[in-house]
């Protein structure tokens, strides 16, 4: 019986321990998880962050516009968008930030097409209006293939998206069946020839059966492994539509209407499939060159990246200035620092104000963009003079609202500055220089080191783990859009795995000014705790060792205030703080919370447990109340003082609501308010939230582990004689 009782007690203790620890363990595990694992069901205690190898799903694309996130105002005024030339693999999976990247290209094919051969082929087939070959596409067939593939299978809204296309084809069949029913009910009598009428009736009856069979067969394609219909499935649908000859061979008013309905519904779908399959068949047939190896790449070190950036910028006229900025500040703020220095140089050289320079940069940037849009060699034109560039641009641009508006404003500035042509030319060349640096910077910032790659691959860029850009030379990326590149492989070393596990912590820390939040939290908690311990010790000493009128009543009033919920005091305290002008200051976060009735009560009870003979002996030796408190009472009450301090520190560290309502800027906010960074109207990033929560509570846990013996002793001995 005794053993059974022990077993029950230990079992309950074990269950209680698990119940208490499980939420913290789940928080820790979640902080290691990848985004897709957070909302997976059923939830798992494991994560792919510990894997040494991952397969990452990707979606091939081309023709993206290069852009840079987080531009400063100074950079945004001179931003010129440019096209990238490469195969872009959009990551349709959890992002990755390191490891050895392997992109399977070995055995895949590409082509070098003779434009004449292509033009002869394209003229031999019927082309839809929107796919008539342009002059550029005659000389560059890859542009035409890209346009076709993007429209039908690879774009954002492809024609052959499985559910949409099958629904459209099924709807066409149903519409035709309704049309046949209408003809059989109302239109058949309009055929005068009885023999023709009977033949057409039999034909319609037969087609109703065939259309119902066709509808059933087509609907089977609604389900499939991919969102886009595969080439094999399109060929099967094409064969089905070919086998069912739905057109009526005779001719009369009713049958002509029927044939017209066929042509405008089902046969439109058929023609689209037929055109695409012919283009695709030719596209595959010309690919006679085989890729001899895969792409293997790994991240560069910071030193390698800086050296590469310096090497790539050696042809820029401000190369020495760029090297100087990099050696002083590193890569991170290069663009903004460079823009700042060249602006200062222009101001000194031409005596122009910063406001005028900002306006001019915006206007000249608009003019430069118009030049690029009209295929001008802007830099060569500017080397002569800005005036000559404007004359050349005006001769080719015709009427352009952006150009006209910017030119009229520049004319006004030219009246104000004597050397306006040289000023405008300098600003324009600086804009081009900054843009060149920006492109080099972006391509270097995201560049991975090529370990192995085909000769035509010049670089691999991995942008924030969300897309991979393969820069190619002399080979069009369009040949790899449909070539089964739907996964890439990433392998991780031991150090990479360790970094992957704590990746959410790094992302969470950098997503908000958590360094400032940490300082504020520590500063407020420490100051509040010290002030509270001092005030509570003095008050507790007064209530325990000093005699004064109304002592018991006043202490009872103090205890009664503990019955008032803290939320009731929020509004009065907020009004008081506002009157003092302390909103968004440390005063508001510290002063209202330096007095704690519970702390006074806890210390008083412990002080009363000290022997009165100690106080008498101290008085005989001439000890004052102040000296007796700090040299005798407090040292003897170390456990309860530490307990009080720990409770206050934890309470101040975890404070949220008060901090939220009395602060307006990150300068004074604390960690608990910073955690709201990961929650928004569209959802919560639970993995990053849990990571931030973990490093937020870690200091408190460590402090408790080192002070728990004092905490237990302080609570256990309080009030004992």
CSV table of C-alpha atoms in Angstrom, one decimal, residues 204-558:
chain,number,residue,atom,x,y,z
A,204,UNK,CA,-27.3,15.5,-84.0
A,205,UNK,CA,-28.5,12.4,-82.1
A,206,UNK,CA,-25.1,10.8,-82.7
A,207,UNK,CA,-23.2,13.9,-81.7
A,208,UNK,CA,-25.1,14.2,-78.4
A,209,UNK,CA,-23.9,10.7,-77.5
A,210,UNK,CA,-20.3,11.6,-78.6
A,211,UNK,CA,-20.3,14.9,-76.8
A,212,UNK,CA,-21.4,13.3,-73.5
A,213,UNK,CA,-18.6,10.7,-73.9
A,214,UNK,CA,-16.1,13.4,-74.7
A,215,UNK,CA,-17.2,15.4,-71.7
A,216,UNK,CA,-16.7,12.4,-69.4
A,217,UNK,CA,-13.2,11.8,-70.9
A,218,UNK,CA,-12.2,15.4,-70.7
A,219,UNK,CA,-13.3,15.7,-67.0
A,220,UNK,CA,-10.8,13.0,-66.1
A,221,UNK,CA,-8.0,15.5,-66.8
A,222,UNK,CA,-9.3,17.7,-64.0
A,223,UNK,CA,-7.2,15.8,-61.5
A,224,UNK,CA,-3.4,15.5,-61.9
A,225,UNK,CA,-0.1,15.9,-60.2
A,226,UNK,CA,0.7,19.4,-61.5
A,227,UNK,CA,-1.3,22.7,-61.7
A,228,UNK,CA,-0.5,22.9,-65.4
A,229,UNK,CA,-1.5,20.3,-68.0
A,230,UNK,CA,1.5,18.3,-69.1
A,231,UNK,CA,2.5,17.9,-72.8
A,232,UNK,CA,1.4,14.3,-72.7
A,233,UNK,CA,-2.1,15.3,-71.4
A,234,UNK,CA,-2.4,18.0,-74.0
A,235,UNK,CA,-1.5,15.5,-76.7
A,236,UNK,CA,-4.2,13.1,-75.4
A,237,UNK,CA,-6.8,16.0,-75.4
A,238,UNK,CA,-5.7,16.9,-78.9
A,239,UNK,CA,-6.2,13.3,-80.0
A,240,UNK,CA,-9.6,13.1,-78.4
A,241,UNK,CA,-10.8,16.3,-80.1
A,242,UNK,CA,-9.4,15.1,-83.4
A,243,UNK,CA,-11.1,11.7,-83.1
A,244,UNK,CA,-14.6,13.2,-82.5
A,245,UNK,CA,-15.4,14.8,-85.8
A,246,UNK,CA,-18.1,17.2,-84.7
A,247,UNK,CA,-18.6,19.3,-87.8
A,248,UNK,CA,-21.5,18.6,-90.2
A,249,UNK,CA,-20.5,18.0,-93.8
A,250,UNK,CA,-23.8,19.2,-95.3
A,251,UNK,CA,-24.9,22.8,-95.7
A,252,UNK,CA,-28.1,24.5,-94.7
A,253,UNK,CA,-29.1,27.4,-92.5
A,254,UNK,CA,-29.4,25.4,-89.3
A,255,UNK,CA,-26.3,23.2,-89.8
A,256,UNK,CA,-24.3,26.3,-90.6
A,257,UNK,CA,-25.3,27.8,-87.3
A,258,UNK,CA,-24.3,24.6,-85.6
A,259,UNK,CA,-20.9,24.5,-87.3
A,260,UNK,CA,-20.3,28.1,-86.3
A,261,UNK,CA,-21.1,27.3,-82.7
A,262,UNK,CA,-18.5,24.4,-82.9
A,263,UNK,CA,-15.9,26.7,-84.4
A,264,UNK,CA,-16.5,29.4,-81.7
A,265,UNK,CA,-16.4,27.0,-78.7
A,266,UNK,CA,-14.6,23.6,-78.8
A,267,UNK,CA,-12.6,24.2,-81.9
A,268,UNK,CA,-11.1,27.4,-80.3
A,269,UNK,CA,-9.7,25.2,-77.6
A,270,UNK,CA,-8.5,22.7,-80.2
A,271,UNK,CA,-6.7,25.4,-82.2
A,272,UNK,CA,-4.9,26.7,-79.1
A,273,UNK,CA,-3.7,23.1,-78.3
A,274,UNK,CA,-2.8,22.5,-81.9
A,275,UNK,CA,-0.8,25.7,-82.2
A,276,UNK,CA,1.1,25.2,-78.9
A,277,UNK,CA,1.9,21.5,-79.7
A,278,UNK,CA,3.4,22.5,-83.1
A,279,UNK,CA,5.5,25.2,-81.6
A,280,UNK,CA,6.6,23.0,-78.8
A,281,UNK,CA,7.4,20.1,-81.1
A,282,UNK,CA,9.6,22.4,-83.2
A,283,UNK,CA,11.1,23.9,-80.0
A,284,UNK,CA,12.1,20.4,-78.8
A,285,UNK,CA,13.4,19.3,-82.3
A,286,UNK,CA,15.9,22.1,-82.6
A,287,UNK,CA,17.5,21.4,-79.2
A,288,UNK,CA,20.6,19.3,-80.3
A,289,UNK,CA,23.2,20.5,-77.8
A,290,UNK,CA,23.5,18.6,-74.5
A,291,UNK,CA,24.6,20.1,-71.1
A,292,UNK,CA,27.6,18.2,-69.9
A,293,UNK,CA,27.5,19.0,-66.2
A,294,UNK,CA,25.3,20.2,-63.3
A,295,UNK,CA,25.6,23.5,-61.5
A,296,UNK,CA,27.2,23.3,-58.1
A,297,UNK,CA,27.7,26.4,-56.0
A,298,UNK,CA,28.2,27.5,-52.4
A,299,UNK,CA,28.1,30.8,-50.5
A,300,UNK,CA,31.1,33.2,-50.5
A,301,UNK,CA,32.8,34.4,-47.4
A,302,UNK,CA,32.5,38.1,-46.6
A,303,UNK,CA,36.2,38.6,-47.6
A,304,UNK,CA,35.6,36.8,-50.9
A,305,UNK,CA,32.5,38.9,-51.6
A,306,UNK,CA,34.4,42.2,-50.9
A,307,UNK,CA,37.3,41.2,-53.1
A,308,UNK,CA,34.9,40.2,-55.9
A,309,UNK,CA,33.1,43.6,-55.6
A,310,UNK,CA,36.4,45.5,-55.8
A,311,UNK,CA,37.4,43.5,-58.8
A,312,UNK,CA,34.1,44.1,-60.6
A,313,UNK,CA,34.2,47.8,-60.0
A,314,UNK,CA,37.7,48.4,-61.3
A,315,UNK,CA,36.4,49.8,-64.6
A,316,UNK,CA,34.2,52.4,-62.9
A,317,UNK,CA,35.6,56.0,-62.9
A,318,UNK,CA,35.1,56.2,-59.1
A,319,UNK,CA,36.8,52.9,-58.3
A,320,UNK,CA,39.2,54.4,-55.8
A,321,UNK,CA,36.4,56.1,-53.9
A,322,UNK,CA,34.5,52.8,-53.9
A,323,UNK,CA,37.5,51.0,-52.4
A,324,UNK,CA,37.9,53.7,-49.8
A,325,UNK,CA,34.2,53.4,-48.7
A,326,UNK,CA,34.4,49.6,-48.6
A,327,UNK,CA,37.6,49.6,-46.5
A,328,UNK,CA,36.0,52.0,-44.0
A,329,UNK,CA,32.4,50.8,-43.8
A,330,UNK,CA,32.3,47.4,-45.5
A,331,UNK,CA,29.7,46.5,-48.1
A,332,UNK,CA,26.5,47.0,-46.3
A,333,UNK,CA,26.1,50.8,-46.7
A,334,UNK,CA,28.2,51.2,-49.9
A,335,UNK,CA,25.4,52.5,-52.2
A,336,UNK,CA,24.1,55.1,-49.8
A,337,UNK,CA,27.6,56.3,-48.8
A,338,UNK,CA,28.7,56.5,-52.4
A,339,UNK,CA,25.6,58.5,-53.4
A,340,UNK,CA,26.2,60.8,-50.4
A,341,UNK,CA,29.9,61.5,-51.4
A,342,UNK,CA,29.2,62.2,-55.1
A,343,UNK,CA,26.3,64.5,-54.1
A,344,UNK,CA,28.6,66.4,-51.8
A,345,UNK,CA,31.2,66.7,-54.6
A,346,UNK,CA,28.5,68.1,-57.0
A,347,UNK,CA,27.4,70.6,-54.3
A,348,UNK,CA,31.0,71.9,-53.7
A,349,UNK,CA,31.8,72.0,-57.5
A,350,UNK,CA,28.7,73.9,-58.6
A,351,UNK,CA,27.5,75.6,-55.5
A,352,UNK,CA,24.1,74.0,-55.6
A,353,UNK,CA,21.8,73.6,-52.6
A,354,UNK,CA,20.8,70.1,-51.4
A,355,UNK,CA,17.1,70.8,-52.2
A,356,UNK,CA,17.9,71.9,-55.8
A,357,UNK,CA,20.2,68.9,-56.2
A,358,UNK,CA,17.4,66.5,-55.1
A,359,UNK,CA,15.0,68.0,-57.5
A,360,UNK,CA,17.5,67.9,-60.4
A,361,UNK,CA,18.4,64.3,-59.7
A,362,UNK,CA,14.7,63.4,-60.0
A,363,UNK,CA,14.2,65.3,-63.2
A,364,UNK,CA,17.4,64.1,-64.9
A,365,UNK,CA,16.7,60.5,-63.8
A,366,UNK,CA,13.3,60.7,-65.6
A,367,UNK,CA,15.1,61.9,-68.7
A,368,UNK,CA,17.7,59.2,-68.6
A,369,UNK,CA,14.9,56.5,-68.2
A,370,UNK,CA,13.2,57.9,-71.3
A,371,UNK,CA,16.5,57.6,-73.1
A,372,UNK,CA,16.8,53.9,-72.1
A,373,UNK,CA,13.2,53.2,-73.1
A,374,UNK,CA,13.9,54.6,-76.6
A,375,UNK,CA,17.1,52.4,-77.0
A,376,UNK,CA,19.6,55.3,-76.9
A,377,UNK,CA,23.2,54.7,-75.8
A,378,UNK,CA,22.8,57.3,-73.1
A,379,UNK,CA,26.3,57.2,-71.7
A,380,UNK,CA,27.9,57.8,-75.1
A,381,UNK,CA,25.5,60.6,-75.9
A,382,UNK,CA,26.3,62.3,-72.6
A,383,UNK,CA,30.0,62.2,-73.1
A,384,UNK,CA,29.6,65.0,-75.7
A,385,UNK,CA,27.3,67.2,-73.7
A,386,UNK,CA,23.9,67.1,-72.0
A,387,UNK,CA,22.5,69.5,-74.5
A,388,UNK,CA,23.5,67.2,-77.4
A,389,UNK,CA,21.9,64.3,-75.6
A,390,UNK,CA,18.6,66.2,-75.2
A,391,UNK,CA,18.6,67.1,-78.9
A,392,UNK,CA,19.2,63.5,-79.9
A,393,UNK,CA,16.5,62.3,-77.4
A,394,UNK,CA,14.0,64.9,-78.7
A,395,UNK,CA,14.5,63.7,-82.2
A,396,UNK,CA,13.5,60.1,-81.4
A,397,UNK,CA,11.1,60.4,-78.6
A,398,UNK,CA,8.3,62.4,-80.2
A,399,UNK,CA,5.6,63.5,-77.8
A,400,UNK,CA,6.3,62.1,-74.3
A,401,UNK,CA,4.6,63.6,-71.3
A,402,UNK,CA,7.4,62.6,-68.9
A,403,UNK,CA,10.1,64.1,-71.1
A,404,UNK,CA,8.2,67.3,-71.9
A,405,UNK,CA,7.4,67.9,-68.2
A,406,UNK,CA,11.0,67.2,-67.0
A,407,UNK,CA,12.5,69.3,-69.9
A,408,UNK,CA,10.4,72.4,-69.0
A,409,UNK,CA,11.5,72.2,-65.4
A,410,UNK,CA,15.2,71.7,-66.4
A,411,UNK,CA,14.9,74.8,-68.7
A,412,UNK,CA,13.9,76.8,-65.6
A,413,UNK,CA,17.0,75.6,-63.7
A,414,UNK,CA,19.3,76.3,-66.6
A,415,UNK,CA,18.4,80.0,-66.2
A,416,UNK,CA,19.5,79.9,-62.6
A,417,UNK,CA,22.9,78.2,-63.0
A,418,UNK,CA,25.5,79.5,-65.4
A,419,UNK,CA,27.2,76.2,-66.1
A,420,UNK,CA,24.0,74.3,-66.2
A,421,UNK,CA,25.0,72.0,-69.1
A,422,UNK,CA,28.0,70.8,-67.2
A,423,UNK,CA,26.0,70.5,-64.0
A,424,UNK,CA,23.3,68.4,-65.7
A,425,UNK,CA,25.9,66.3,-67.5
A,426,UNK,CA,27.7,65.6,-64.2
A,427,UNK,CA,24.4,64.6,-62.4
A,428,UNK,CA,23.4,62.4,-65.3
A,429,UNK,CA,26.8,60.6,-65.4
A,430,UNK,CA,26.6,60.2,-61.6
A,431,UNK,CA,23.2,58.6,-62.0
A,432,UNK,CA,24.6,56.1,-64.6
A,433,UNK,CA,27.7,55.4,-62.4
A,434,UNK,CA,25.5,54.8,-59.3
A,435,UNK,CA,23.2,52.5,-61.4
A,436,UNK,CA,26.2,50.5,-62.6
A,437,UNK,CA,27.5,50.2,-59.1
A,438,UNK,CA,24.1,49.2,-57.9
A,439,UNK,CA,23.9,46.4,-60.5
A,440,UNK,CA,27.4,45.2,-59.6
A,441,UNK,CA,26.6,45.4,-55.9
A,442,UNK,CA,23.4,43.4,-56.2
A,443,UNK,CA,25.0,40.8,-58.4
A,444,UNK,CA,27.9,40.5,-55.9
A,445,UNK,CA,25.8,40.6,-52.7
A,446,UNK,CA,23.8,37.6,-53.8
A,447,UNK,CA,26.5,35.8,-55.8
A,448,UNK,CA,27.5,32.2,-54.8
A,449,UNK,CA,30.8,30.7,-55.7
A,450,UNK,CA,30.7,28.3,-58.7
A,451,UNK,CA,32.3,25.0,-57.9
A,452,UNK,CA,31.2,23.4,-61.1
A,453,UNK,CA,29.0,24.6,-64.0
A,454,UNK,CA,28.5,24.4,-67.8
A,455,UNK,CA,30.6,26.9,-69.8
A,456,UNK,CA,27.6,29.1,-70.6
A,457,UNK,CA,26.7,29.7,-66.9
A,458,UNK,CA,28.6,32.8,-65.7
A,459,UNK,CA,27.1,33.3,-62.2
A,460,UNK,CA,24.5,32.0,-59.8
A,461,UNK,CA,22.7,34.5,-57.5
A,462,UNK,CA,20.7,33.3,-54.5
A,463,UNK,CA,18.5,36.1,-53.3
A,464,UNK,CA,17.4,35.8,-49.7
A,465,UNK,CA,16.8,32.1,-50.2
A,466,UNK,CA,13.6,32.9,-52.1
A,467,UNK,CA,14.8,32.8,-55.7
A,468,UNK,CA,17.8,31.6,-57.7
A,469,UNK,CA,19.0,33.4,-60.8
A,470,UNK,CA,21.3,31.5,-63.2
A,471,UNK,CA,23.1,34.1,-65.4
A,472,UNK,CA,23.8,32.6,-68.8
A,473,UNK,CA,25.9,33.8,-71.8
A,474,UNK,CA,25.2,32.9,-75.4
A,475,UNK,CA,22.4,30.4,-74.4
A,476,UNK,CA,18.8,31.5,-73.9
A,477,UNK,CA,17.3,30.4,-70.5
A,478,UNK,CA,14.0,29.6,-72.3
A,479,UNK,CA,15.4,26.1,-73.2
A,480,UNK,CA,15.4,25.2,-69.5
A,481,UNK,CA,11.9,26.6,-68.6
A,482,UNK,CA,10.1,23.4,-69.5
A,483,UNK,CA,12.9,20.9,-68.9
A,484,UNK,CA,11.8,19.4,-65.6
A,485,UNK,CA,13.8,21.8,-63.3
A,486,UNK,CA,11.3,21.6,-60.5
A,487,UNK,CA,13.7,20.8,-57.6
A,488,UNK,CA,17.2,21.8,-56.5
A,489,UNK,CA,19.3,20.0,-53.9
A,490,UNK,CA,21.0,21.7,-51.0
A,491,UNK,CA,23.5,19.9,-48.8
A,492,UNK,CA,24.7,21.2,-45.4
A,493,UNK,CA,27.9,20.7,-43.4
A,494,UNK,CA,27.8,20.3,-39.6
A,495,UNK,CA,28.4,24.1,-39.2
A,496,UNK,CA,25.7,24.8,-41.8
A,497,UNK,CA,23.2,22.6,-39.8
A,498,UNK,CA,24.0,24.5,-36.6
A,499,UNK,CA,23.4,27.8,-38.4
A,500,UNK,CA,20.1,26.5,-39.9
A,501,UNK,CA,18.9,25.5,-36.5
A,502,UNK,CA,19.4,29.0,-35.2
A,503,UNK,CA,18.4,30.8,-38.4
A,504,UNK,CA,15.1,32.0,-37.0
A,505,UNK,CA,16.9,33.6,-34.1
A,506,UNK,CA,19.1,35.6,-36.5
A,507,UNK,CA,16.1,36.6,-38.6
A,508,UNK,CA,14.0,37.5,-35.6
A,509,UNK,CA,16.8,39.6,-34.1
A,510,UNK,CA,17.3,41.6,-37.4
A,511,UNK,CA,13.6,42.1,-38.1
A,512,UNK,CA,13.3,44.8,-35.4
A,513,UNK,CA,15.8,46.8,-33.3
A,514,UNK,CA,16.0,44.1,-30.7
A,515,UNK,CA,19.4,45.4,-29.5
A,516,UNK,CA,17.6,48.6,-28.4
A,517,UNK,CA,14.7,46.6,-27.0
A,518,UNK,CA,17.2,44.5,-24.9
A,519,UNK,CA,19.0,47.6,-23.6
A,520,UNK,CA,15.6,49.3,-22.6
A,521,UNK,CA,14.4,46.1,-20.9
A,522,UNK,CA,17.5,45.5,-18.9
A,523,UNK,CA,17.9,49.2,-18.0
A,524,UNK,CA,14.2,49.6,-16.9
A,525,UNK,CA,14.2,46.3,-15.0
A,526,UNK,CA,17.4,46.9,-13.1
A,527,UNK,CA,16.6,50.5,-12.2
A,528,UNK,CA,13.0,49.7,-11.2
A,529,UNK,CA,14.2,46.7,-9.1
A,530,UNK,CA,17.0,48.7,-7.3
A,531,UNK,CA,14.6,51.6,-6.5
A,532,UNK,CA,11.9,49.2,-5.3
A,533,UNK,CA,14.2,47.3,-3.0
A,534,UNK,CA,15.5,50.5,-1.4
A,535,UNK,CA,12.0,51.9,-0.9
A,536,UNK,CA,10.5,48.6,0.2
A,537,UNK,CA,13.3,48.0,2.7
A,538,UNK,CA,12.8,51.4,4.3
A,539,UNK,CA,9.0,51.1,4.4
A,540,UNK,CA,9.2,47.5,5.8
A,541,UNK,CA,11.7,48.6,8.5
A,542,UNK,CA,9.4,51.5,9.5
A,543,UNK,CA,6.4,49.1,9.8
A,544,UNK,CA,8.3,46.5,11.7
A,545,UNK,CA,10.8,48.3,14.0
A,546,UNK,CA,9.5,51.9,14.4
A,547,UNK,CA,6.6,53.1,16.4
A,548,UNK,CA,4.4,56.0,15.2
A,549,UNK,CA,0.7,57.0,15.5
A,550,UNK,CA,-1.6,55.1,13.1
A,551,UNK,CA,1.0,52.5,12.2
A,552,UNK,CA,-1.4,49.5,12.1
A,553,UNK,CA,-4.1,51.5,10.2
A,554,UNK,CA,-1.7,52.7,7.6
A,555,UNK,CA,-0.3,49.2,7.1
A,556,UNK,CA,-3.8,47.9,6.7
A,557,UNK,CA,-4.6,50.5,4.1
A,558,UNK,CA,-1.4,49.5,2.3
